[in-house]
Every structure is written in structure tokens, then in C-alpha cells.
Tab-separated table of N, CA and C in Angstrom:
chain	number	residue	atom	x	y	z
A	1	UNK	N	61.938	20.686	-3.407
A	1	UNK	CA	61.618	19.902	-4.563
A	1	UNK	C	60.969	18.598	-4.142
A	2	UNK	N	61.392	18.037	-3.061
A	2	UNK	CA	60.833	16.799	-2.575
A	2	UNK	C	59.374	16.982	-2.135
A	3	UNK	N	59.046	18.092	-1.499
A	3	UNK	CA	57.683	18.410	-1.073
A	3	UNK	C	56.786	18.634	-2.279
A	4	UNK	N	57.344	19.285	-3.310
A	4	UNK	CA	56.568	19.552	-4.524
A	4	UNK	C	56.216	18.232	-5.223
A	5	UNK	N	57.163	17.333	-5.335
A	5	UNK	CA	56.887	16.057	-5.999
A	5	UNK	C	55.895	15.225	-5.182
A	6	UNK	N	55.933	15.299	-3.867
A	6	UNK	CA	54.981	14.575	-3.022
A	6	UNK	C	53.569	15.104	-3.229
A	7	UNK	N	53.426	16.439	-3.372
A	7	UNK	CA	52.113	17.041	-3.632
A	7	UNK	C	51.581	16.613	-4.992
A	8	UNK	N	52.431	16.615	-5.985
A	8	UNK	CA	52.008	16.238	-7.326
A	8	UNK	C	51.583	14.768	-7.349
A	9	UNK	N	52.351	13.918	-6.714
A	9	UNK	CA	52.032	12.489	-6.690
A	9	UNK	C	50.718	12.245	-5.946
A	10	UNK	N	50.536	12.890	-4.797
A	10	UNK	CA	49.299	12.684	-4.040
A	10	UNK	C	48.088	13.223	-4.796
A	11	UNK	N	48.262	14.322	-5.535
A	11	UNK	CA	47.174	14.869	-6.353
A	11	UNK	C	46.831	13.907	-7.478
A	12	UNK	N	47.846	13.357	-8.137
A	12	UNK	CA	47.600	12.401	-9.217
A	12	UNK	C	46.909	11.140	-8.701
A	13	UNK	N	47.323	10.659	-7.549
A	13	UNK	CA	46.687	9.477	-6.962
A	13	UNK	C	45.221	9.765	-6.649
A	14	UNK	N	44.939	10.940	-6.110
A	14	UNK	CA	43.553	11.306	-5.796
A	14	UNK	C	42.707	11.389	-7.060
A	15	UNK	N	43.270	11.955	-8.128
A	15	UNK	CA	42.546	12.049	-9.399
A	15	UNK	C	42.293	10.666	-9.975
A	16	UNK	N	43.288	9.793	-9.921
A	16	UNK	CA	43.120	8.438	-10.442
A	16	UNK	C	42.068	7.648	-9.662
A	17	UNK	N	42.059	7.812	-8.368
A	17	UNK	CA	41.060	7.121	-7.549
A	17	UNK	C	39.664	7.622	-7.903
A	18	UNK	N	39.534	8.918	-8.087
A	18	UNK	CA	38.237	9.505	-8.435
A	18	UNK	C	37.773	9.006	-9.799
A	19	UNK	N	38.663	8.946	-10.755
A	19	UNK	CA	38.290	8.491	-12.090
A	19	UNK	C	38.049	6.984	-12.143
A	20	UNK	N	38.715	6.239	-11.301
A	20	UNK	CA	38.578	4.787	-11.316
A	20	UNK	C	37.238	4.331	-10.755
A	21	UNK	N	36.614	5.168	-9.953
A	21	UNK	CA	35.335	4.789	-9.357
A	21	UNK	C	34.271	4.614	-10.427
A	22	UNK	N	34.313	5.367	-11.470
A	22	UNK	CA	33.348	5.238	-12.555
A	22	UNK	C	32.015	5.865	-12.199
A	23	UNK	N	31.152	5.950	-13.181
A	23	UNK	CA	29.854	6.558	-12.917
A	23	UNK	C	28.948	5.628	-12.119
A	24	UNK	N	28.110	6.207	-11.289
A	24	UNK	CA	27.161	5.447	-10.499
A	24	UNK	C	25.980	5.093	-11.387
A	25	UNK	N	25.454	3.906	-11.225
A	25	UNK	CA	24.308	3.479	-12.016
A	25	UNK	C	23.097	4.294	-11.586
A	26	UNK	N	22.657	5.189	-12.420
A	26	UNK	CA	21.589	6.122	-12.106
A	26	UNK	C	20.255	5.405	-11.921
A	27	UNK	N	19.961	4.407	-12.729
A	27	UNK	CA	18.704	3.688	-12.609
A	27	UNK	C	18.583	3.014	-11.247
A	28	UNK	N	19.666	2.398	-10.800
A	28	UNK	CA	19.655	1.727	-9.510
A	28	UNK	C	19.440	2.718	-8.381
A	29	UNK	N	20.067	3.863	-8.458
A	29	UNK	CA	19.926	4.889	-7.432
A	29	UNK	C	18.493	5.404	-7.379
A	30	UNK	N	17.912	5.654	-8.531
A	30	UNK	CA	16.533	6.123	-8.568
A	30	UNK	C	15.588	5.037	-8.067
A	31	UNK	N	15.862	3.803	-8.411
A	31	UNK	CA	15.033	2.691	-7.975
A	31	UNK	C	15.068	2.557	-6.458
A	32	UNK	N	16.270	2.690	-5.885
A	32	UNK	CA	16.402	2.613	-4.429
A	32	UNK	C	15.712	3.792	-3.746
A	33	UNK	N	15.687	4.938	-4.401
A	33	UNK	CA	14.979	6.094	-3.847
A	33	UNK	C	13.479	5.819	-3.769
A	34	UNK	N	12.949	5.176	-4.796
A	34	UNK	CA	11.530	4.814	-4.781
A	34	UNK	C	11.260	3.812	-3.658
A	35	UNK	N	12.152	2.860	-3.484
A	35	UNK	CA	12.001	1.885	-2.398
A	35	UNK	C	12.016	2.588	-1.037
A	36	UNK	N	12.900	3.558	-0.888
A	36	UNK	CA	12.980	4.296	0.372
A	36	UNK	C	11.703	5.097	0.615
A	37	UNK	N	11.128	5.659	-0.441
A	37	UNK	CA	9.854	6.378	-0.299
A	37	UNK	C	8.754	5.435	0.159
A	38	UNK	N	8.746	4.218	-0.364
A	38	UNK	CA	7.756	3.224	0.070
A	38	UNK	C	7.937	2.874	1.546
A	39	UNK	N	9.173	2.739	1.973
A	39	UNK	CA	9.448	2.448	3.381
A	39	UNK	C	8.975	3.608	4.253
A	40	UNK	N	9.258	4.835	3.834
A	40	UNK	CA	8.822	6.004	4.596
A	40	UNK	C	7.307	6.089	4.671
A	41	UNK	N	6.638	5.771	3.569
A	41	UNK	CA	5.181	5.778	3.552
A	41	UNK	C	4.641	4.726	4.509
A	42	UNK	N	5.243	3.548	4.497
A	42	UNK	CA	4.809	2.486	5.411
A	42	UNK	C	4.982	2.920	6.860
A	43	UNK	N	6.086	3.555	7.180
A	43	UNK	CA	6.317	4.038	8.544
A	43	UNK	C	5.284	5.089	8.932
A	44	UNK	N	4.936	5.936	7.990
A	44	UNK	CA	3.921	6.953	8.242
A	44	UNK	C	2.576	6.304	8.552
A	45	UNK	N	2.201	5.294	7.772
A	45	UNK	CA	0.946	4.589	8.014
A	45	UNK	C	0.958	3.910	9.380
A	46	UNK	N	2.086	3.333	9.738
A	46	UNK	CA	2.187	2.666	11.032
A	46	UNK	C	2.039	3.676	12.169
A	47	UNK	N	2.675	4.823	12.035
A	47	UNK	CA	2.579	5.859	13.069
A	47	UNK	C	1.144	6.357	13.210
A	48	UNK	N	0.467	6.547	12.090
A	48	UNK	CA	-0.917	7.011	12.141
A	48	UNK	C	-1.829	5.948	12.744
A	49	UNK	N	-1.575	4.677	12.440
A	49	UNK	CA	-2.359	3.592	13.036
A	49	UNK	C	-2.150	3.564	14.551
A	50	UNK	N	-0.916	3.723	14.989
A	50	UNK	CA	-0.627	3.751	16.422
A	50	UNK	C	-1.310	4.936	17.093
A	51	UNK	N	-1.342	6.058	16.416
A	51	UNK	CA	-2.002	7.247	16.954
A	51	UNK	C	-3.498	6.990	17.145
A	52	UNK	N	-4.143	6.413	16.143
A	52	UNK	CA	-5.576	6.108	16.262
A	52	UNK	C	-5.824	5.054	17.346
A	53	UNK	N	-4.909	4.123	17.499
A	53	UNK	CA	-5.032	3.118	18.551
A	53	UNK	C	-4.973	3.773	19.928
A	54	UNK	N	-4.051	4.698	20.115
A	54	UNK	CA	-3.929	5.394	21.399
A	54	UNK	C	-5.157	6.240	21.692
A	55	UNK	N	-5.688	6.896	20.674
A	55	UNK	CA	-6.890	7.707	20.853
A	55	UNK	C	-8.065	6.802	21.232
A	56	UNK	N	-8.178	5.657	20.573
A	56	UNK	CA	-9.258	4.716	20.882
A	56	UNK	C	-9.136	4.201	22.321
A	57	UNK	N	-7.914	3.957	22.778
A	57	UNK	CA	-7.719	3.520	24.155
A	57	UNK	C	-8.148	4.604	25.139
A	58	UNK	N	-7.874	5.850	24.803
A	58	UNK	CA	-8.308	6.960	25.663
A	58	UNK	C	-9.830	7.035	25.713
A	59	UNK	N	-10.488	6.843	24.571
A	59	UNK	CA	-11.955	6.818	24.565
A	59	UNK	C	-12.484	5.650	25.393
A	60	UNK	N	-11.816	4.521	25.311
A	60	UNK	CA	-12.230	3.351	26.071
A	60	UNK	C	-12.168	3.643	27.570
A	61	UNK	N	-11.120	4.315	28.003
A	61	UNK	CA	-10.998	4.680	29.419
A	61	UNK	C	-12.106	5.651	29.826
A	62	UNK	N	-12.426	6.608	28.953
A	62	UNK	CA	-13.504	7.548	29.261
A	62	UNK	C	-14.844	6.824	29.346
A	63	UNK	N	-15.051	5.855	28.459
A	63	UNK	CA	-16.290	5.072	28.488
A	63	UNK	C	-16.384	4.289	29.796
A	64	UNK	N	-15.271	3.691	30.215
A	64	UNK	CA	-15.268	2.934	31.469
A	64	UNK	C	-15.557	3.844	32.655
A	65	UNK	N	-15.011	5.062	32.626
A	65	UNK	CA	-15.283	6.011	33.714
A	65	UNK	C	-16.746	6.440	33.715
A	66	UNK	N	-17.319	6.662	32.545
A	66	UNK	CA	-18.727	7.052	32.466
A	66	UNK	C	-19.646	5.912	32.897
A	67	UNK	N	-19.216	4.674	32.696
A	67	UNK	CA	-20.053	3.521	33.049
A	67	UNK	C	-20.273	3.432	34.552
A	68	UNK	N	-19.367	3.999	35.327
A	68	UNK	CA	-19.515	3.949	36.786
A	68	UNK	C	-20.429	5.059	37.297
A	69	UNK	N	-20.737	6.019	36.470
A	69	UNK	CA	-21.591	7.144	36.889
A	69	UNK	C	-23.060	6.740	36.810
A	70	UNK	N	-23.902	7.479	37.540
A	70	UNK	CA	-25.336	7.176	37.464
A	70	UNK	C	-25.871	7.403	36.047
A	71	UNK	N	-26.807	6.555	35.652
A	71	UNK	CA	-27.357	6.644	34.297
A	71	UNK	C	-28.406	7.747	34.236
A	72	UNK	N	-28.197	8.676	33.330
A	72	UNK	CA	-29.191	9.694	33.000
A	72	UNK	C	-29.016	10.052	31.534
A	73	UNK	N	-29.823	10.938	31.044
A	73	UNK	CA	-29.778	11.260	29.611
A	73	UNK	C	-28.409	11.809	29.197
A	74	UNK	N	-27.776	12.583	30.048
A	74	UNK	CA	-26.466	13.163	29.729
A	74	UNK	C	-25.369	12.118	29.599
A	75	UNK	N	-25.306	11.193	30.556
A	75	UNK	CA	-24.267	10.166	30.494
A	75	UNK	C	-24.519	9.188	29.353
A	76	UNK	N	-25.792	8.913	29.093
A	76	UNK	CA	-26.108	7.992	27.989
A	76	UNK	C	-25.715	8.600	26.652
A	77	UNK	N	-26.022	9.870	26.433
A	77	UNK	CA	-25.654	10.506	25.160
A	77	UNK	C	-24.131	10.680	25.057
A	78	UNK	N	-23.483	10.942	26.198
A	78	UNK	CA	-22.020	11.056	26.186
A	78	UNK	C	-21.388	9.715	25.838
A	79	UNK	N	-21.926	8.626	26.389
A	79	UNK	CA	-21.377	7.301	26.082
A	79	UNK	C	-21.624	6.932	24.625
A	80	UNK	N	-22.790	7.292	24.102
A	80	UNK	CA	-23.067	7.039	22.685
A	80	UNK	C	-22.064	7.768	21.798
A	81	UNK	N	-21.795	9.015	22.150
A	81	UNK	CA	-20.828	9.811	21.383
A	81	UNK	C	-19.430	9.202	21.479
A	82	UNK	N	-19.034	8.803	22.685
A	82	UNK	CA	-17.711	8.206	22.864
A	82	UNK	C	-17.590	6.871	22.124
A	83	UNK	N	-18.648	6.071	22.167
A	83	UNK	CA	-18.631	4.805	21.427
A	83	UNK	C	-18.482	5.051	19.929
A	84	UNK	N	-19.169	6.058	19.436
A	84	UNK	CA	-19.072	6.392	18.008
A	84	UNK	C	-17.646	6.806	17.642
A	85	UNK	N	-17.058	7.668	18.470
A	85	UNK	CA	-15.689	8.113	18.205
A	85	UNK	C	-14.703	6.966	18.367
A	86	UNK	N	-14.953	6.084	19.346
A	86	UNK	CA	-14.113	4.909	19.538
A	86	UNK	C	-14.140	4.034	18.285
A	87	UNK	N	-15.346	3.768	17.782
A	87	UNK	CA	-15.488	2.941	16.575
A	87	UNK	C	-14.797	3.568	15.371
A	88	UNK	N	-14.930	4.886	15.226
A	88	UNK	CA	-14.284	5.576	14.103
A	88	UNK	C	-12.771	5.427	14.182
A	89	UNK	N	-12.201	5.584	15.370
A	89	UNK	CA	-10.746	5.471	15.516
A	89	UNK	C	-10.268	4.040	15.307
A	90	UNK	N	-11.026	3.059	15.763
A	90	UNK	CA	-10.641	1.669	15.514
A	90	UNK	C	-10.708	1.357	14.018
A	91	UNK	N	-11.729	1.884	13.341
A	91	UNK	CA	-11.838	1.679	11.892
A	91	UNK	C	-10.650	2.302	11.174
A	92	UNK	N	-10.306	3.528	11.556
A	92	UNK	CA	-9.155	4.197	10.932
A	92	UNK	C	-7.862	3.441	11.242
A	93	UNK	N	-7.729	2.937	12.467
A	93	UNK	CA	-6.536	2.164	12.813
A	93	UNK	C	-6.426	0.933	11.915
A	94	UNK	N	-7.532	0.228	11.734
A	94	UNK	CA	-7.512	-0.971	10.891
A	94	UNK	C	-7.173	-0.633	9.445
A	95	UNK	N	-7.708	0.479	8.933
A	95	UNK	CA	-7.398	0.886	7.560
A	95	UNK	C	-5.921	1.229	7.410
A	96	UNK	N	-5.371	1.962	8.380
A	96	UNK	CA	-3.955	2.314	8.302
A	96	UNK	C	-3.060	1.085	8.476
A	97	UNK	N	-3.476	0.123	9.304
A	97	UNK	CA	-2.700	-1.115	9.436
A	97	UNK	C	-2.689	-1.874	8.098
A	98	UNK	N	-3.843	-1.913	7.427
A	98	UNK	CA	-3.911	-2.565	6.121
A	98	UNK	C	-3.011	-1.849	5.110
A	99	UNK	N	-3.076	-0.521	5.091
A	99	UNK	CA	-2.221	0.251	4.179
A	99	UNK	C	-0.749	0.064	4.527
A	100	UNK	N	-0.437	-0.046	5.831
A	100	UNK	CA	0.935	-0.301	6.270
A	100	UNK	C	1.426	-1.632	5.727
A	101	UNK	N	0.599	-2.672	5.848
A	101	UNK	CA	0.998	-3.995	5.339
A	101	UNK	C	1.204	-3.957	3.825
A	102	UNK	N	0.307	-3.272	3.119
A	102	UNK	CA	0.448	-3.186	1.663
A	102	UNK	C	1.713	-2.433	1.276
A	103	UNK	N	1.978	-1.299	1.933
A	103	UNK	CA	3.177	-0.517	1.617
A	103	UNK	C	4.439	-1.289	1.986
A	104	UNK	N	4.392	-2.033	3.084
A	104	UNK	CA	5.546	-2.839	3.484
A	104	UNK	C	5.811	-3.942	2.463
A	105	UNK	N	4.739	-4.587	1.997
A	105	UNK	CA	4.905	-5.623	0.974
A	105	UNK	C	5.499	-5.046	-0.308
A	106	UNK	N	5.013	-3.882	-0.711
A	106	UNK	CA	5.538	-3.234	-1.916
A	106	UNK	C	7.007	-2.840	-1.736
A	107	UNK	N	7.348	-2.348	-0.558
A	107	UNK	CA	8.742	-1.980	-0.289
A	107	UNK	C	9.642	-3.214	-0.320
A	108	UNK	N	9.154	-4.326	0.236
A	108	UNK	CA	9.929	-5.574	0.204
A	108	UNK	C	10.149	-6.046	-1.230
A	109	UNK	N	9.090	-6.000	-2.018
A	109	UNK	CA	9.223	-6.382	-3.429
A	109	UNK	C	10.204	-5.465	-4.164
A	110	UNK	N	10.133	-4.195	-3.852
A	110	UNK	CA	11.017	-3.211	-4.484
A	110	UNK	C	12.471	-3.499	-4.133
A	111	UNK	N	12.735	-3.787	-2.858
A	111	UNK	CA	14.103	-4.052	-2.428
A	111	UNK	C	14.626	-5.353	-3.039
A	112	UNK	N	13.755	-6.357	-3.149
A	112	UNK	CA	14.187	-7.607	-3.777
A	112	UNK	C	14.494	-7.388	-5.261
A	113	UNK	N	13.711	-6.553	-5.910
A	113	UNK	CA	13.951	-6.264	-7.335
A	113	UNK	C	15.228	-5.457	-7.527
A	114	UNK	N	15.552	-4.604	-6.580
A	114	UNK	CA	16.750	-3.775	-6.697
A	114	UNK	C	18.029	-4.607	-6.558
A	115	UNK	N	17.925	-5.705	-5.857
A	115	UNK	CA	19.116	-6.547	-5.653
A	115	UNK	C	19.307	-7.357	-6.882
């Protein structure tokens, strides 16, 4: 009988604790989810910017290696191509950095509004 009453009391306490918590504010939860999506988007932009930066550095190394070779039509056209690809990757890096800053600012505003 003592074990039975202990089970009943512990069950009642668990039910009371569950009911006392009350409902979670759904608007706040959804708002925080949007903020988290903004943070994830910003991280994605940062990762893509870093990727383009690394690719541009690799092109820069290839350009430096080609610069030491004798100049002929092949090396000149290869360097032109590498410079073009280098410029494209730097442009993409700058665009993703700008998008990263914008998404980060929006996420910061979102988090401040949620508080």
C-alpha cells in the first residue's frame, strides 16, 4: 500500500508540473525560428565567400607560377583566362560578403526584436 501511494503521488506531481508549465508562446517560437533561418543563411553566405576566396587564391598561385615561364601565346592566353577567373571569384566573394553582412544585420535586428 505504501508503494502504491508513492506511485500515485509521484504521478500527480508529474501531472501538476506538466500543467503548471502552461502553453508556449507560439508567436515567439516562430519568430525565433525565422531568426535562426537568417543566421543559417548568413553562415551559408560566409562559407560561400570563403570558398570563392580560396579558389581565387589558388588562381593567384597559378598566375604566379605562369609568370615565371617563358612568354608565348599559350602562356599569355592561359594567364588571361586565369586572370578572368580570378576576377570572377573575387567579385563573387565580395557579393557574398555583402550578402553575409546584410543577413547578419537582419538576424541581429530579428534577435533584438524577439527579446
